[in-house]
Amino acid sequence: MKRILLTLLVGLPFMVFSQGTISGIVSDERTADPLIGCNVLVKETGGGASSDIDGSYQIALPAGTYNLYITYLGYQDKTIAEVVVKDKEVTYLDIALSDEAIELNLDVVVTASALKNSENSILLLQKKSDKIQDGISSQEMSRLAVGDAAGAMQKVTGANVQGGKYVYIRGLGDRYSLSQLNGMVMPSTDPYRNGAQLDLIPTELLDNIITAKTFTPDQPGTFTGGNIDLQTKSFPEQFTFTVSASTGYNQQNNFVDNFLTHHGGSKDWLGFDDGTRKQPVYLREESTLQWLNKNGELRSRFGNQEAAQTVDQAIKSLSTEFDPYSVRTPLDHGLALSFGNQYKVFGNKLGVIVSANYKRSYSNLANYVTANWTLFDVNSSSLFNVGDFDDNKSTENPILNGMVGLAYKLGASSTIKFNAIYNNNTEKTSRYVYGHRPDNIIDPLFLQGRALIFNQRNMQTYQLSGSHVIQKWNETRIEWSGARTNSFMYEPDSRFFTNVYNAKSDQYTIPLSDIEQPFHFFRDLNDKQNVGKLDITIPLNSSRTTKVKLGGLYSQKNRDFSENRYQIESSQFAKPFAGSIEEFLAPANLGVINYDEGKNRYYVGNYLEDATLVDNNYIGHDIVYAGYGMLSFDVFEKLRFIGGARYEVTDLRAESQLSIKADSLRIGQINEQDLLPSFNLIYGVNEDMNIRASYSQTIARPNMRELAPFSSYDPLTKEYYIGNPKLERTLINNVDLRWEWFTRPGEILALSGYYKHFENPITLQYLRSSNPEIQYTNVTSGELYGLEFEFRKDLDFISQAFRDFKFSTNLSLIKSRMEVKNQITALDPETRPFDGQSPYIANVAINYVNQETNWDIILALNLLGDRLSLIGREGTPDIYDRGRSQLDLTITKKINDLSIRLTAKNLLNSPYTRSSTFKDTEFVYTKFYQGVTMGLTLGYTIH
């Protein structure tokens, strides 16, 4: 009795506080379909769990080593030995059952060590998928220390990221790629781009990212390069509460005294404007606009007091700060909180996930050289530099995001999920440019330019979805989902001030014939998108290898875009600019500066002119109806067919405000119906090897900005972008081949080839004009083809000394061509590669993981080739972003509930270079370095 009591006293605390969890998914080995109601038993305890609608199971156990016994009617029983459960940890164990050779009544026995690899679930999905796809798991994202979905996509085969936001798949830009969040299309918050900005989604919210590279009818028909589906976390295995703090240091960004900034509001540090920069309502009133739109000379003196006061109030209602100033920067810093747990509600499981994340980082590009080359003489041996500048650009980037996720399981056959996701990403940029103007041969002239920009991007998504299996109908699966997304881009009161300095005469001027007047710029985009879809999968035989899948989708996005520009004009009574912005815009030189009682005249100095083009503001909608049907079946034992068609109806329309007010025909629209076929063959050479072939037709639509028939001036590029209401959608034929060998769990060797032919691809084309005007246009055709190679291998085959090491690499070789329309000069090429397409993309990584000591170290190298950035104008060679390499190191150590992560990013510090080549000579437009960033993250988890 004493021994029993002693055992209870010692063992009870251990049993209460030393709990762990085994969690995973049970699936069909051949089809990867989840198996519902499968029994997963623990031999040592006699207990266990049954798999639910997603095939998932969870078993809470005291720390120790166990043997699992898995049974399912019609499938071969399986025993998994030596499953290690650790205190307060989750052991992930996915189980695949076979329906073959069950008449032999033999168990399959494997050890858990063969299934411990974290990438195995992703590779299993890839192995059994109906389409060619690649993926990256949350564990991989964590090990690679990537902070957002855009960074994670850089590690996916055939993908590269431009501007830290936009993903290019297989050399094709965001026009040909699609981004989804839990299967629902994500909108763009940039009026000039088609694709969503993936830096808005932090990896902390994600369970995995699956990138489909071939089209099947159950996917939207508007992708050609890839369909990126971001899957958020939904059902926590156990109670966890994690708090983490991070910091980062970069020699050129942090603890520096030359970081440029400008005054703002009290909420700038959070990424919100508190109203300081808000456009005054006063400036949009008709009584104000009637004076702001009149000729300046008429407004320089007024006999009307109301008019004088109107002009005076207008110029004084906006900030006069145009010059950035320097501050000392702190370290980059961030804080993240996450909570997850399961609850029993009315006898069923309710999963809850809540997370919040705040980051604030700094980027300081100081004194890097920029140039502007042009071809003046076709017989010249060199390009001519029309601008040689020292550029200083500083950006403060606060990011705030969060998610609430609820998942409720109604028995074993139904799940309802709700997600609310909030993201806010702001860039506060201050810039100063100073340099020589070599094209002025009389006097040495120098350009001074300043820009103060606050750009806020915000997205709020609400998703409700359900999945139901009707077991009496041969496990027919019904899946539905609906989503509402509100997104906006808010750019309040960006300010630009440029002037010229004559070194010979020591004079400062603002020559109107050469540069822009100082101006305030407001830009506002609001999108509201509603999406609903339904998918029904009907197995036609007992083994569920033959299936029919039917479904439909409705999507509607409404957009409201506006921009306003107010120039500062100087009357003959104003003191001219003499080098000091503060003096030039002093109160004594703004608005009404004098009053002549005898003549009853008000005299105006600097005043505001409304330079807004009404037709640059537009509204639009993008409505898509779709329905599809597809069939999958085994042609014979090793050959599987998946095919069908999708029917999509497009109603795309953009109209400028001028068309609304003046009832003009300034409307762009596309109304089309497309039948998009898809055929896929999968030949299973053996259990671990597939050969895939695919043919499909897809489309690419222009966005509303490209279709809207008006010209807008981009103050950042100083170019005019002209929409084209005659744009047509692009039709694409796709052919893919892939050989893949899953040598062991977590390992793969794969080789892919693909070819794509484009009819009416959309591109940018310079027009014959004295100004740099670029129009969106269709060209006749284009094509792209490439090869992809992927290899992941554990190194224990060399020696047991390397059992904790893994090598992975992927390589893409890509070539493309697109016809050039309306060649302006004989020097213009007949064809160009697709915009942003790199001839090669490579990733190489060495990973060390020791589960006993909890060390995780990864060294990752990314290589990227040259990409077309800007089209040359009138014979000037095209400009390319030159290839570069990036080496990152991440070291993670867990000590009980404490996690320590050290990162070193951009160890090679390769330059970012933009240049062109003329007669075998490279001419550099920009070249800068971003420096090496060292990071530290401390996380503490309560279980």
GROMACS .gro file of C-alpha atoms in nm, residues 394-737:
model
  344
  394SER     CA    1   1.514   5.676  -4.576
  395THR     CA    2   1.207   5.466  -4.501
  396GLU     CA    3   1.041   5.387  -4.171
  397ASN     CA    4   0.816   5.082  -4.195
  398PRO     CA    5   0.567   5.012  -3.914
  399ILE     CA    6   0.355   4.697  -3.958
  400LEU     CA    7   0.053   4.599  -3.750
  401ASN     CA    8  -0.150   4.283  -3.807
  402GLY     CA    9  -0.363   4.029  -3.632
  403MET     CA   10  -0.600   3.739  -3.674
  404VAL     CA   11  -0.890   3.574  -3.495
  405GLY     CA   12  -0.967   3.221  -3.607
  406LEU     CA   13  -1.252   2.994  -3.494
  407ALA     CA   14  -1.301   2.634  -3.605
  408TYR     CA   15  -1.597   2.428  -3.484
  409LYS     CA   16  -1.626   2.056  -3.556
  410LEU     CA   17  -1.979   1.919  -3.572
  411GLY     CA   18  -1.912   1.555  -3.499
  412ALA     CA   19  -1.679   1.376  -3.736
  413SER     CA   20  -1.840   1.492  -4.060
  414SER     CA   21  -1.865   1.871  -4.053
  415THR     CA   22  -1.644   2.170  -3.977
  416ILE     CA   23  -1.731   2.540  -3.974
  417LYS     CA   24  -1.449   2.798  -3.979
  418PHE     CA   25  -1.437   3.173  -3.936
  419ASN     CA   26  -1.133   3.395  -3.987
  420ALA     CA   27  -1.093   3.768  -3.938
  421ILE     CA   28  -0.757   3.902  -4.056
  422TYR     CA   29  -0.628   4.256  -4.025
  423ASN     CA   30  -0.313   4.394  -4.187
  424ASN     CA   31  -0.170   4.746  -4.193
  425ASN     CA   32   0.161   4.820  -4.361
  426THR     CA   33   0.292   5.176  -4.388
  427GLU     CA   34   0.603   5.326  -4.544
  428LYS     CA   35   0.705   5.673  -4.431
  429THR     CA   36   0.968   5.783  -4.682
  430SER     CA   37   1.186   6.093  -4.693
  431ARG     CA   38   1.417   6.154  -4.986
  432TYR     CA   39   1.676   6.409  -5.089
  433VAL     CA   40   1.849   6.412  -5.429
  434TYR     CA   41   2.134   6.638  -5.534
  435GLY     CA   42   2.334   6.619  -5.854
  436HIS     CA   43   2.479   6.760  -6.169
  437ARG     CA   44   2.287   6.823  -6.491
  438PRO     CA   45   2.550   6.744  -6.761
  439ASP     CA   46   2.315   6.844  -7.043
  440ASN     CA   47   2.352   7.213  -6.948
  441ILE     CA   48   2.662   7.325  -7.136
  442ILE     CA   49   2.640   7.700  -7.066
  443ASP     CA   50   2.642   7.709  -6.687
  444PRO     CA   51   2.703   7.431  -6.435
  445LEU     CA   52   2.355   7.350  -6.306
  446PHE     CA   53   2.270   7.125  -6.013
  447LEU     CA   54   1.933   6.969  -5.933
  448GLN     CA   55   1.793   6.950  -5.580
  449GLY     CA   56   1.493   6.728  -5.520
  450ARG     CA   57   1.295   6.642  -5.208
  451ALA     CA   58   1.010   6.403  -5.148
  452LEU     CA   59   0.805   6.338  -4.833
  453ILE     CA   60   0.572   6.038  -4.868
  454PHE     CA   61   0.337   5.854  -4.632
  455ASN     CA   62   0.190   5.543  -4.797
  456GLN     CA   63  -0.050   5.324  -4.599
  457ARG     CA   64  -0.177   4.988  -4.726
  458ASN     CA   65  -0.453   4.819  -4.531
  459MET     CA   66  -0.650   4.498  -4.576
  460GLN     CA   67  -0.933   4.355  -4.367
  461THR     CA   68  -1.065   4.011  -4.453
  462TYR     CA   69  -1.358   3.819  -4.308
  463GLN     CA   70  -1.404   3.456  -4.414
  464LEU     CA   71  -1.669   3.198  -4.329
  465SER     CA   72  -1.641   2.846  -4.465
  466GLY     CA   73  -1.778   2.500  -4.413
  467SER     CA   74  -1.688   2.145  -4.505
  468HIS     CA   75  -1.936   1.857  -4.483
  469VAL     CA   76  -1.909   1.488  -4.569
  470ILE     CA   77  -2.224   1.286  -4.633
  471GLN     CA   78  -2.107   0.937  -4.549
  472LYS     CA   79  -2.421   0.759  -4.669
  473TRP     CA   80  -2.361   0.910  -5.014
  474ASN     CA   81  -2.024   0.738  -5.047
  475GLU     CA   82  -1.859   1.020  -4.852
  476THR     CA   83  -1.965   1.298  -5.086
  477ARG     CA   84  -1.788   1.615  -4.976
  478ILE     CA   85  -1.953   1.960  -4.988
  479GLU     CA   86  -1.735   2.266  -4.931
  480TRP     CA   87  -1.856   2.626  -4.930
  481SER     CA   88  -1.699   2.958  -4.843
  482GLY     CA   89  -1.771   3.328  -4.849
  483ALA     CA   90  -1.543   3.624  -4.790
  484ARG     CA   91  -1.559   4.000  -4.763
  485THR     CA   92  -1.237   4.195  -4.809
  486ASN     CA   93  -1.198   4.568  -4.762
  487SER     CA   94  -0.865   4.703  -4.875
  488PHE     CA   95  -0.731   5.049  -4.932
  489MET     CA   96  -0.419   5.241  -5.021
  490TYR     CA   97  -0.399   5.583  -4.858
  491GLU     CA   98  -0.134   5.835  -4.961
  492PRO     CA   99  -0.214   6.166  -4.789
  493ASP     CA  100  -0.024   6.483  -4.870
  494SER     CA  101   0.289   6.354  -5.037
  495ARG     CA  102   0.508   6.653  -5.107
  496PHE     CA  103   0.762   6.712  -5.385
  497PHE     CA  104   0.992   7.012  -5.420
  498THR     CA  105   1.255   7.043  -5.692
  499ASN     CA  106   1.480   7.336  -5.781
  500VAL     CA  107   1.793   7.414  -5.981
  501TYR     CA  108   2.113   7.572  -5.850
  502ASN     CA  109   2.341   7.767  -6.087
  503ALA     CA  110   2.692   7.729  -5.947
  504LYS     CA  111   2.830   8.006  -6.167
  505SER     CA  112   2.579   8.275  -6.072
  506ASP     CA  113   2.509   8.129  -5.725
  507GLN     CA  114   2.135   8.149  -5.792
  508TYR     CA  115   1.847   7.917  -5.709
  509THR     CA  116   1.551   7.895  -5.947
  510ILE     CA  117   1.247   7.682  -6.025
  511PRO     CA  118   1.247   7.684  -6.408
  512LEU     CA  119   0.904   7.574  -6.523
  513SER     CA  120   1.034   7.453  -6.858
  514ASP     CA  121   1.265   7.204  -6.694
  515ILE     CA  122   1.120   7.077  -6.366
  516GLU     CA  123   0.791   7.045  -6.181
  517GLN     CA  124   0.652   7.313  -5.957
  518PRO     CA  125   0.641   7.221  -5.587
  519PHE     CA  126   0.321   7.031  -5.527
  520HIS     CA  127   0.105   6.836  -5.281
  521PHE     CA  128  -0.026   6.498  -5.394
  522PHE     CA  129  -0.315   6.297  -5.248
  523ARG     CA  130  -0.403   5.946  -5.362
  524ASP     CA  131  -0.676   5.718  -5.230
  525LEU     CA  132  -0.785   5.372  -5.345
  526ASN     CA  133  -1.071   5.175  -5.190
  527ASP     CA  134  -1.165   4.822  -5.292
  528LYS     CA  135  -1.455   4.618  -5.160
  529GLN     CA  136  -1.460   4.256  -5.269
  530ASN     CA  137  -1.722   3.985  -5.206
  531VAL     CA  138  -1.652   3.624  -5.301
  532GLY     CA  139  -1.860   3.311  -5.266
  533LYS     CA  140  -1.788   2.962  -5.393
  534LEU     CA  141  -1.921   2.607  -5.373
  535ASP     CA  142  -1.741   2.278  -5.444
  536ILE     CA  143  -1.901   1.932  -5.446
  537THR     CA  144  -1.691   1.616  -5.477
  538ILE     CA  145  -1.882   1.295  -5.551
  539PRO     CA  146  -1.696   0.959  -5.538
  540LEU     CA  147  -1.840   0.719  -5.795
  541ASN     CA  148  -1.692   0.396  -5.659
  542SER     CA  149  -1.629   0.246  -5.317
  543SER     CA  150  -1.252   0.304  -5.333
  544ARG     CA  151  -1.316   0.671  -5.414
  545THR     CA  152  -1.064   0.665  -5.699
  546THR     CA  153  -1.325   0.782  -5.950
  547LYS     CA  154  -1.472   1.120  -5.866
  548VAL     CA  155  -1.678   1.395  -6.016
  549LYS     CA  156  -1.622   1.746  -5.888
  550LEU     CA  157  -1.863   2.030  -5.959
  551GLY     CA  158  -1.874   2.386  -5.840
  552GLY     CA  159  -1.916   2.753  -5.900
  553LEU     CA  160  -1.787   3.092  -5.796
  554TYR     CA  161  -1.911   3.448  -5.780
  555SER     CA  162  -1.673   3.736  -5.725
  556GLN     CA  163  -1.738   4.109  -5.730
  557LYS     CA  164  -1.486   4.382  -5.663
  558ASN     CA  165  -1.584   4.750  -5.662
  559ARG     CA  166  -1.318   5.019  -5.674
  560ASP     CA  167  -1.312   5.391  -5.605
  561PHE     CA  168  -0.988   5.567  -5.693
  562SER     CA  169  -0.909   5.934  -5.662
  563GLU     CA  170  -0.602   6.154  -5.679
  564ASN     CA  171  -0.562   6.526  -5.629
  565ARG     CA  172  -0.268   6.750  -5.703
  566TYR     CA  173  -0.216   7.107  -5.583
  567GLN     CA  174   0.073   7.307  -5.722
  568ILE     CA  175   0.237   7.604  -5.553
  569GLU     CA  176   0.252   7.894  -5.796
  570SER     CA  177   0.435   8.222  -5.743
  571SER     CA  178   0.293   8.558  -5.846
  572GLN     CA  179   0.498   8.859  -5.949
  573PHE     CA  180   0.457   8.992  -5.594
  574ALA     CA  181   0.606   8.688  -5.421
  575LYS     CA  182   0.966   8.674  -5.311
  576PRO     CA  183   1.135   8.426  -5.544
  577PHE     CA  184   1.294   8.107  -5.423
  578ALA     CA  185   1.651   8.182  -5.311
  579GLY     CA  186   1.762   7.848  -5.171
  580SER     CA  187   1.558   7.831  -4.848
  581ILE     CA  188   1.225   7.650  -4.859
  582GLU     CA  189   1.144   7.782  -4.512
  583GLU     CA  190   1.178   8.144  -4.629
  584PHE     CA  191   1.007   8.078  -4.962
  585LEU     CA  192   0.702   7.932  -4.786
  586ALA     CA  193   0.709   8.165  -4.485
  587PRO     CA  194   0.369   8.307  -4.383
  588ALA     CA  195   0.473   8.650  -4.511
  589ASN     CA  196   0.511   8.504  -4.862
  590LEU     CA  197   0.192   8.296  -4.870
  591GLY     CA  198  -0.158   8.394  -4.973
  592VAL     CA  199  -0.252   8.758  -4.916
  593ILE     CA  200   0.070   8.946  -4.847
  594ASN     CA  201  -0.054   9.305  -4.886
  595TYR     CA  202  -0.366   9.520  -4.914
  596ASP     CA  203  -0.393   9.857  -5.094
  597GLU     CA  204  -0.683  10.045  -4.934
  598GLY     CA  205  -0.680  10.313  -5.205
  599LYS     CA  206  -0.723  10.064  -5.483
  600ASN     CA  207  -0.913   9.810  -5.270
  601ARG     CA  208  -0.670   9.546  -5.394
  602TYR     CA  209  -0.545   9.235  -5.215
  603TYR     CA  210  -0.199   9.125  -5.335
  604VAL     CA  211  -0.110   8.754  -5.333
  605GLY     CA  212   0.236   8.597  -5.308
  606ASN     CA  213   0.260   8.218  -5.339
  607TYR     CA  214  -0.075   8.058  -5.399
  608LEU     CA  215  -0.226   7.717  -5.460
  609GLU     CA  216  -0.346   7.596  -5.797
  610ASP     CA  217  -0.562   7.289  -5.837
  611ALA     CA  218  -0.372   7.083  -6.097
  612THR     CA  219  -0.596   6.779  -6.056
  613LEU     CA  220  -0.713   6.610  -6.374
  614VAL     CA  221  -1.073   6.510  -6.313
  615ASP     CA  222  -1.056   6.211  -6.543
  616ASN     CA  223  -0.766   6.067  -6.342
  617ASN     CA  224  -1.026   5.972  -6.081
  618TYR     CA  225  -1.223   5.662  -6.168
  619ILE     CA  226  -1.463   5.401  -6.040
  620GLY     CA  227  -1.494   5.047  -6.163
  621HIS     CA  228  -1.599   4.692  -6.099
  622ASP     CA  229  -1.461   4.348  -6.172
  623ILE     CA  230  -1.731   4.079  -6.168
  624VAL     CA  231  -1.667   3.714  -6.247
  625TYR     CA  232  -1.916   3.426  -6.265
  626ALA     CA  233  -1.773   3.077  -6.300
  627GLY     CA  234  -1.888   2.718  -6.311
  628TYR     CA  235  -1.691   2.401  -6.367
  629GLY     CA  236  -1.700   2.026  -6.392
  630MET     CA  237  -1.413   1.782  -6.370
  631LEU     CA  238  -1.367   1.406  -6.362
  632SER     CA  239  -1.081   1.204  -6.217
  633PHE     CA  240  -1.040   0.830  -6.263
  634ASP     CA  241  -0.782   0.557  -6.312
  635VAL     CA  242  -0.744   0.478  -6.682
  636PHE     CA  243  -0.564   0.167  -6.567
  637GLU     CA  244  -0.380   0.071  -6.252
  638LYS     CA  245  -0.092   0.319  -6.282
  639LEU     CA  246  -0.239   0.590  -6.504
  640ARG     CA  247  -0.474   0.851  -6.364
  641PHE     CA  248  -0.670   1.111  -6.562
  642ILE     CA  249  -0.800   1.443  -6.428
  643GLY     CA  250  -0.984   1.664  -6.672
  644GLY     CA  251  -1.273   1.894  -6.737
  645ALA     CA  252  -1.350   2.255  -6.816
  646ARG     CA  253  -1.429   2.583  -6.646
  647TYR     CA  254  -1.666   2.844  -6.785
  648GLU     CA  255  -1.595   3.201  -6.681
  649VAL     CA  256  -1.795   3.517  -6.752
  650THR     CA  257  -1.605   3.845  -6.720
  651ASP     CA  258  -1.768   4.183  -6.657
  652LEU     CA  259  -1.483   4.432  -6.615
  653ARG     CA  260  -1.547   4.808  -6.632
  654ALA     CA  261  -1.358   5.126  -6.546
  655GLU     CA  262  -1.487   5.477  -6.606
  656SER     CA  263  -1.333   5.809  -6.522
  657GLN     CA  264  -1.516   6.072  -6.321
  658LEU     CA  265  -1.519   6.285  -6.633
  659SER     CA  266  -1.739   6.031  -6.806
  660ILE     CA  267  -1.981   6.047  -6.513
  661LYS     CA  268  -2.000   6.426  -6.507
  662ALA     CA  269  -1.984   6.495  -6.879
  663ASP     CA  270  -2.163   6.179  -6.996
  664SER     CA  271  -1.872   6.109  -7.233
  665LEU     CA  272  -1.759   5.775  -7.371
  666ARG     CA  273  -1.446   5.761  -7.156
  667ILE     CA  274  -1.522   5.408  -7.043
  668GLY     CA  275  -1.315   5.093  -7.070
  669GLN     CA  276  -1.483   4.757  -7.041
  670ILE     CA  277  -1.447   4.388  -7.117
  671ASN     CA  278  -1.744   4.154  -7.144
  672GLU     CA  279  -1.633   3.805  -7.241
  673GLN     CA  280  -1.717   3.440  -7.188
  674ASP     CA  281  -1.442   3.179  -7.187
  675LEU     CA  282  -1.447   2.800  -7.181
  676LEU     CA  283  -1.118   2.684  -7.032
  677PRO     CA  284  -1.031   2.314  -7.073
  678SER     CA  285  -0.778   2.125  -6.862
  679PHE     CA  286  -0.633   1.774  -6.905
  680ASN     CA  287  -0.390   1.609  -6.665
  681LEU     CA  288  -0.233   1.263  -6.674
  682ILE     CA  289  -0.044   1.110  -6.380
  683TYR     CA  290   0.151   0.792  -6.437
  684GLY     CA  291   0.260   0.622  -6.114
  685VAL     CA  292   0.584   0.446  -6.207
  686ASN     CA  293   0.586   0.300  -5.858
  687GLU     CA  294   0.467   0.397  -5.512
  688ASP     CA  295   0.719   0.680  -5.486
  689MET     CA  296   0.757   0.802  -5.845
  690ASN     CA  297   0.521   0.994  -6.076
  691ILE     CA  298   0.530   1.123  -6.430
  692ARG     CA  299   0.285   1.407  -6.495
  693ALA     CA  300   0.163   1.570  -6.814
  694SER     CA  301  -0.077   1.861  -6.840
  695TYR     CA  302  -0.243   2.079  -7.101
  696SER     CA  303  -0.471   2.372  -7.023
  697GLN     CA  304  -0.600   2.705  -7.146
  698THR     CA  305  -0.608   3.007  -6.916
  699ILE     CA  306  -0.664   3.381  -6.946
  700ALA     CA  307  -0.518   3.704  -6.810
  701ARG     CA  308  -0.728   4.017  -6.772
  702PRO     CA  309  -0.610   4.378  -6.760
  703ASN     CA  310  -0.674   4.557  -6.435
  704MET     CA  311  -0.906   4.855  -6.402
  705ARG     CA  312  -0.624   5.109  -6.411
  706GLU     CA  313  -0.491   4.972  -6.740
  707LEU     CA  314  -0.837   4.968  -6.896
  708ALA     CA  315  -0.945   5.314  -6.783
  709PRO     CA  316  -0.913   5.558  -7.076
  710PHE     CA  317  -0.712   5.840  -6.922
  711SER     CA  318  -0.359   5.956  -6.858
  712SER     CA  319  -0.216   5.993  -6.510
  713TYR     CA  320   0.115   6.137  -6.399
  714ASP     CA  321   0.323   5.929  -6.162
  715PRO     CA  322   0.533   6.166  -5.949
  716LEU     CA  323   0.770   5.888  -5.852
  717THR     CA  324   0.867   5.785  -6.206
  718LYS     CA  325   0.789   6.124  -6.370
  719GLU     CA  326   0.612   5.942  -6.649
  720TYR     CA  327   0.260   5.957  -6.790
  721TYR     CA  328   0.072   5.628  -6.791
  722ILE     CA  329  -0.209   5.611  -7.043
  723GLY     CA  330  -0.489   5.360  -7.012
  724ASN     CA  331  -0.634   5.183  -7.311
  725PRO     CA  332  -1.009   5.102  -7.333
  726LYS     CA  333  -0.935   4.881  -7.634
  727LEU     CA  334  -0.732   4.631  -7.434
  728GLU     CA  335  -0.824   4.266  -7.479
  729ARG     CA  336  -0.774   3.981  -7.240
  730THR     CA  337  -0.480   3.749  -7.303
  731LEU     CA  338  -0.537   3.384  -7.399
  732ILE     CA  339  -0.269   3.134  -7.296
  733ASN     CA  340  -0.204   2.773  -7.392
  734ASN     CA  341  -0.002   2.580  -7.132
  735VAL     CA  342   0.188   2.251  -7.166
  736ASP     CA  343   0.367   2.094  -6.866
  737LEU     CA  344   0.569   1.780  -6.802
   0.00000   0.00000   0.00000
